[in-house]
Coordinates of C-alpha atoms in Angstrom, one line a residue:
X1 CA 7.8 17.1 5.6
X2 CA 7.3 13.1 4.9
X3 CA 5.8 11.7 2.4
X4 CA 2.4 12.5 2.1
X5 CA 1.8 14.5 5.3
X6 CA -0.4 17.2 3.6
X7 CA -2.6 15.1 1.9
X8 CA -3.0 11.9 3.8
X9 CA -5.8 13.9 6.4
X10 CA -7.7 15.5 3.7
X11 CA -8.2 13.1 0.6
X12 CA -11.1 11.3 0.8
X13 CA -12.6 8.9 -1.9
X14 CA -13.6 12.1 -4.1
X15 CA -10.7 13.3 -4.0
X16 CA -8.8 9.9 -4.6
X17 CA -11.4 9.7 -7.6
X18 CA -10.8 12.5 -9.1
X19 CA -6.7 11.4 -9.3
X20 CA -7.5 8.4 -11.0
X21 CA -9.7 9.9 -13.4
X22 CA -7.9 12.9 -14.4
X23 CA -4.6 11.4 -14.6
X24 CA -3.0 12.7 -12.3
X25 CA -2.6 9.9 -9.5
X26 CA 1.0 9.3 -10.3
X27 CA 1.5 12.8 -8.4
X28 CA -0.2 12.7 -5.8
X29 CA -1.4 8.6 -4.5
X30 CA 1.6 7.2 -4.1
X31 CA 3.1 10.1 -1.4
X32 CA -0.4 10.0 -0.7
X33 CA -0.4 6.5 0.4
X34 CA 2.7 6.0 1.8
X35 CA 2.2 8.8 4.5
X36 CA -1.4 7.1 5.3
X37 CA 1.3 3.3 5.5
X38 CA 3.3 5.7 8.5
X39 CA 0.6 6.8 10.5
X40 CA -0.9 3.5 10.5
X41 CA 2.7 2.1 11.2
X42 CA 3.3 4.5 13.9
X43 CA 0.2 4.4 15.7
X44 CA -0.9 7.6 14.5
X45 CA -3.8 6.2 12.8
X46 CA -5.4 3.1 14.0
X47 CA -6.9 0.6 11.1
X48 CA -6.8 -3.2 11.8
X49 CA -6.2 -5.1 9.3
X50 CA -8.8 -7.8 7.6
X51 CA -7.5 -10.8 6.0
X52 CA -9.6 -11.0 3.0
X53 CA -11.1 -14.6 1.5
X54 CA -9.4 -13.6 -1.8
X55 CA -5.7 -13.6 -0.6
X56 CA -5.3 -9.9 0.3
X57 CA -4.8 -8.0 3.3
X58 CA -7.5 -5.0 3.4
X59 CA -6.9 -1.9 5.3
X60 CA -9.9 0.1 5.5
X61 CA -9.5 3.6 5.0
X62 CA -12.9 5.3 4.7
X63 CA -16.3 3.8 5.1
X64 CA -19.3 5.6 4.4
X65 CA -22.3 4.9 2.9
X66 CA -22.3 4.5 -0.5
X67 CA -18.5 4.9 -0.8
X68 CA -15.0 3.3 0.7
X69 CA -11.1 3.6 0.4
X70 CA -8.7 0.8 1.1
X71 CA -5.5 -0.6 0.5
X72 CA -5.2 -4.0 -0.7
X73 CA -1.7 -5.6 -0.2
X74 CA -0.6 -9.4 -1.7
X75 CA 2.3 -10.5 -0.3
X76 CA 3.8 -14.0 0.4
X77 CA 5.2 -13.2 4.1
X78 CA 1.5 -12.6 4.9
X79 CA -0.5 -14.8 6.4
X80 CA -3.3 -15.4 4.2
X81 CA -7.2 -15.8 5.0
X82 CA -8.5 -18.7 2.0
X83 CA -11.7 -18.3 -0.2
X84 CA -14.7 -21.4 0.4
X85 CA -15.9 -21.0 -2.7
X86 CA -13.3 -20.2 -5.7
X87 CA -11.6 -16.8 -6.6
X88 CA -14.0 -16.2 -9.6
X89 CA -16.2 -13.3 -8.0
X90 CA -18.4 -10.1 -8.5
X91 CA -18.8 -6.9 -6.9
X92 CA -22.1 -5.6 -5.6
X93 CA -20.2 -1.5 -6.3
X94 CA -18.3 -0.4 -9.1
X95 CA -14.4 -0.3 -8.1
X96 CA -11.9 2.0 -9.4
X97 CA -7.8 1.0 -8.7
X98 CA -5.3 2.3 -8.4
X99 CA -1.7 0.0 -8.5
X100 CA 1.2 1.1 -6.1
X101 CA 3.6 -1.2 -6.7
X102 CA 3.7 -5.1 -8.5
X103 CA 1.7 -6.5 -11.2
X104 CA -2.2 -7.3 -11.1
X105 CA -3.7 -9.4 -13.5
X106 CA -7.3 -8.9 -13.9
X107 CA -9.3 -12.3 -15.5
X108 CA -12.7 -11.5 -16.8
X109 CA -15.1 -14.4 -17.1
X110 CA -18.0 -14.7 -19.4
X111 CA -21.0 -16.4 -17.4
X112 CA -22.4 -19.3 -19.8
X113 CA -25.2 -21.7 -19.5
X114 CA -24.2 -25.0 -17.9
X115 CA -23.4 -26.7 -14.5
X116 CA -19.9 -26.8 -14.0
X117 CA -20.1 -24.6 -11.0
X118 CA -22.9 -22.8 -8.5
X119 CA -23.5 -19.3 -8.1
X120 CA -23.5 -18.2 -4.3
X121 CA -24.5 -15.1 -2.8
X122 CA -22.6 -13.3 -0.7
X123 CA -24.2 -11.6 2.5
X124 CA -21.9 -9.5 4.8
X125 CA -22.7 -8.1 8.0
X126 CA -19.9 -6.3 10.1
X127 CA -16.8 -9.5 10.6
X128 CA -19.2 -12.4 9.4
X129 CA -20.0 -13.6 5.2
X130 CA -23.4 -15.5 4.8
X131 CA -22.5 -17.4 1.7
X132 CA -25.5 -18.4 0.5
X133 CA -26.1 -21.3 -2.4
X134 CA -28.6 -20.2 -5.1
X135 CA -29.9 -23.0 -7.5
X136 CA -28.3 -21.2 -10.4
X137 CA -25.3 -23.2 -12.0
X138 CA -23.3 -21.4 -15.0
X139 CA -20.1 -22.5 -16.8
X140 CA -17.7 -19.5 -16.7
X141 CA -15.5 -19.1 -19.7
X142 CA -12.1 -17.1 -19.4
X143 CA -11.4 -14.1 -21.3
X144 CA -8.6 -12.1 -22.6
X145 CA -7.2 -10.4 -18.9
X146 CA -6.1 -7.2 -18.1
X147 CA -2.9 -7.0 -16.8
X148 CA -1.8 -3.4 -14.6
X149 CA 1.5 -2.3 -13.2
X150 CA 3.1 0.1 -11.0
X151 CA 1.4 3.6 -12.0
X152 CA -1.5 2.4 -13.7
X153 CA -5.7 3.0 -13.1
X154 CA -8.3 0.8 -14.0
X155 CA -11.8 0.2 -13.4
X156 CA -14.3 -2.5 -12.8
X157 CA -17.9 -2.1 -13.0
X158 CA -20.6 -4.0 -10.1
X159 CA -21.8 -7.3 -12.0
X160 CA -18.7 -8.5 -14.4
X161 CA -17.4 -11.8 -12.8
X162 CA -13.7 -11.8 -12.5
X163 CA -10.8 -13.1 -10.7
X164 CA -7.4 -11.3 -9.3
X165 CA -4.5 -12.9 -9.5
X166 CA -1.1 -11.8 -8.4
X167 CA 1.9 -14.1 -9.5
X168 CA 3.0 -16.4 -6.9
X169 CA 5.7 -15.3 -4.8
X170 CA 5.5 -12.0 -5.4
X171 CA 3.8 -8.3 -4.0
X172 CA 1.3 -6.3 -4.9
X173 CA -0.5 -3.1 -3.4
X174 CA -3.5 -0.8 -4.5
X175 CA -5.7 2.0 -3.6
X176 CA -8.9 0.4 -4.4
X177 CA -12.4 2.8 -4.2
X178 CA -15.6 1.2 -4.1
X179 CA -18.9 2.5 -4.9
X180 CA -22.4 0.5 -4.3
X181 CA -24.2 0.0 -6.8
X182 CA -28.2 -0.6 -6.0
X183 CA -29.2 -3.0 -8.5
X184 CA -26.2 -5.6 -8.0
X185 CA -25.1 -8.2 -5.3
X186 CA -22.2 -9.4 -4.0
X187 CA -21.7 -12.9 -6.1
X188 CA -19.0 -16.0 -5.7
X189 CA -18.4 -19.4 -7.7
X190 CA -18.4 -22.5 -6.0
X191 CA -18.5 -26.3 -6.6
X192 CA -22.0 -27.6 -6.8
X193 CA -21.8 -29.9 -3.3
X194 CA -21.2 -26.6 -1.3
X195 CA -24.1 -25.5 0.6
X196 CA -24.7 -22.3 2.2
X197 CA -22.5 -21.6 5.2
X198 CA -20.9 -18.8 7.3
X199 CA -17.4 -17.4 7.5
X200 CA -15.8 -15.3 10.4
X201 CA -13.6 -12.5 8.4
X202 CA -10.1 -12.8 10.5
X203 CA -8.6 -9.1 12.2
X204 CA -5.1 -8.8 12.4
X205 CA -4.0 -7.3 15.9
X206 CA -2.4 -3.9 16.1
X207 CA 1.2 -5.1 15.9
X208 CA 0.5 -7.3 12.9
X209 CA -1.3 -4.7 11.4
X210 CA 1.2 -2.0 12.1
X211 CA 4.4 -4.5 10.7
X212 CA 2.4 -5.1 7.2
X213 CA 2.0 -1.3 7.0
X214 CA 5.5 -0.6 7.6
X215 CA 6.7 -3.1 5.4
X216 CA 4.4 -1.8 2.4
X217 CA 5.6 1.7 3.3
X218 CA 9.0 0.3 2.7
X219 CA 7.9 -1.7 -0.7
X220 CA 6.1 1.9 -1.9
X221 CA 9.4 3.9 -1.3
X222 CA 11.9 1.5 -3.3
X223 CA 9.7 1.4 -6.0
X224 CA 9.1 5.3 -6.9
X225 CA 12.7 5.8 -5.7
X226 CA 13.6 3.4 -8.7
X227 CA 11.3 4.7 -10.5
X228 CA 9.6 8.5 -9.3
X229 CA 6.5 7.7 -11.9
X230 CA 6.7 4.2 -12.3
X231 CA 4.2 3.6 -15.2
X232 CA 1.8 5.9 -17.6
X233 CA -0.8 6.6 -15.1
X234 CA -3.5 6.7 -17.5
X235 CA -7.0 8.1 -17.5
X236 CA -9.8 5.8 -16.6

């Protein structure tokens, strides 16, 4: 049996959850994941591939309403969609990850009064981002970061302005859930000249889609085989 190949048609994001929160994902997400990375590689499954505005390829895993699963993957043979605003961001739904392989450094921001930067709203309907200027302008002030390997969960609640960042040159992958959260939007930072605008979120074909899968699959495998846990997979 490969990797994976009982689980990968049957979890769905409560299932996922309820890894991450119990503590048990370290058993179960990677094998998990790297038999979903096959079928997609194989053509078994057919997911195409979003290059995301933050530096990430996104494969959607699961959409419905008010959950999703993906698989976010950083790496620097990918070709990579680039952000119109800035990195510093907030969700609109409450995400809990899960890392696979590589480091993840999470930067929380503390939203101050001042006018060093404009706060846009973010829009999105099917492939296309209304980015929207709002007259609000806040100085964002850095915080200590989070910083999550290989085995590790973590979770980030709808409204806390953050930024990702994955050190240059390197990979990255994680099962990331998201679930919306009513009250919140979907918010960016951006210089104060920007106005609103539009942005077309870029597909990636079949083949390119099916090469980054395989190559993650590949990434996933030589990291538990050096490793079978490959961190504390900690409770939320």
């Amino acid at each position: 049996m490969r990797p994976g190949e009982a689980l990968r048609d049957i979890m769905r994001y409560e299932d996922v959850y309820e890894e991450i929160v119990a503590g048990t994902a370290h058993r179960s997400l990677p094998a998990w994941a790297s038999g979903v990375l096959y079928d997609i590689a194989t053509g078994r499954r057919v997911v195409a591939a979003v290059r995301h505005p933050l530096g990430f390829l996104c494969l959607p895993l699961e959409r419905r309403d008010p959950v999703g699963v993906c698989l976010h993957i950083w790496s620097p043979r990918l070709d990579k969609a680039h952000t119109t605003t800035s990195e510093v961001h907030c969700h609109s739904w409450d995400l809990y990850s899960y890392v696979l392989y590589g480091q993840v450094r999470n930067v929380p921001f503390r939203i101050a009064a001042g006018s060093a930067q404009r706060i846009f709203e973010v829009f999105s309907r099917g492939d296309e981002d209304e980015i929207r200027a709002t007259p609000r302008t806040v100085r964002p002030v850095p915080e200590q970061p989070g910083v999550h390997r290989a085995g590790d969960a973590y979770a980030l609640p709808a409204g806390v302005f953050h930024s990702t960042v994955i050190e240059e040159g390197h990979d990255a992958a994680t099962i990331a859930l998201g679930r919306t959260s009513p009250e919140t939007a979907d918010l960016s930072l951006g210089a104060l000249a920007t106005r609103t605008h539009r942005v077309r979120r870029q597909r990636c074909d079949g083949r390119e889609t099916a090469l980054a899968a395989r190559a993650t699959a590949r990434r996933l495998a030589a990291t538990y085989a050096a490793s079978p846990r490959a961190g504390p997979g900690g409770r939320l």
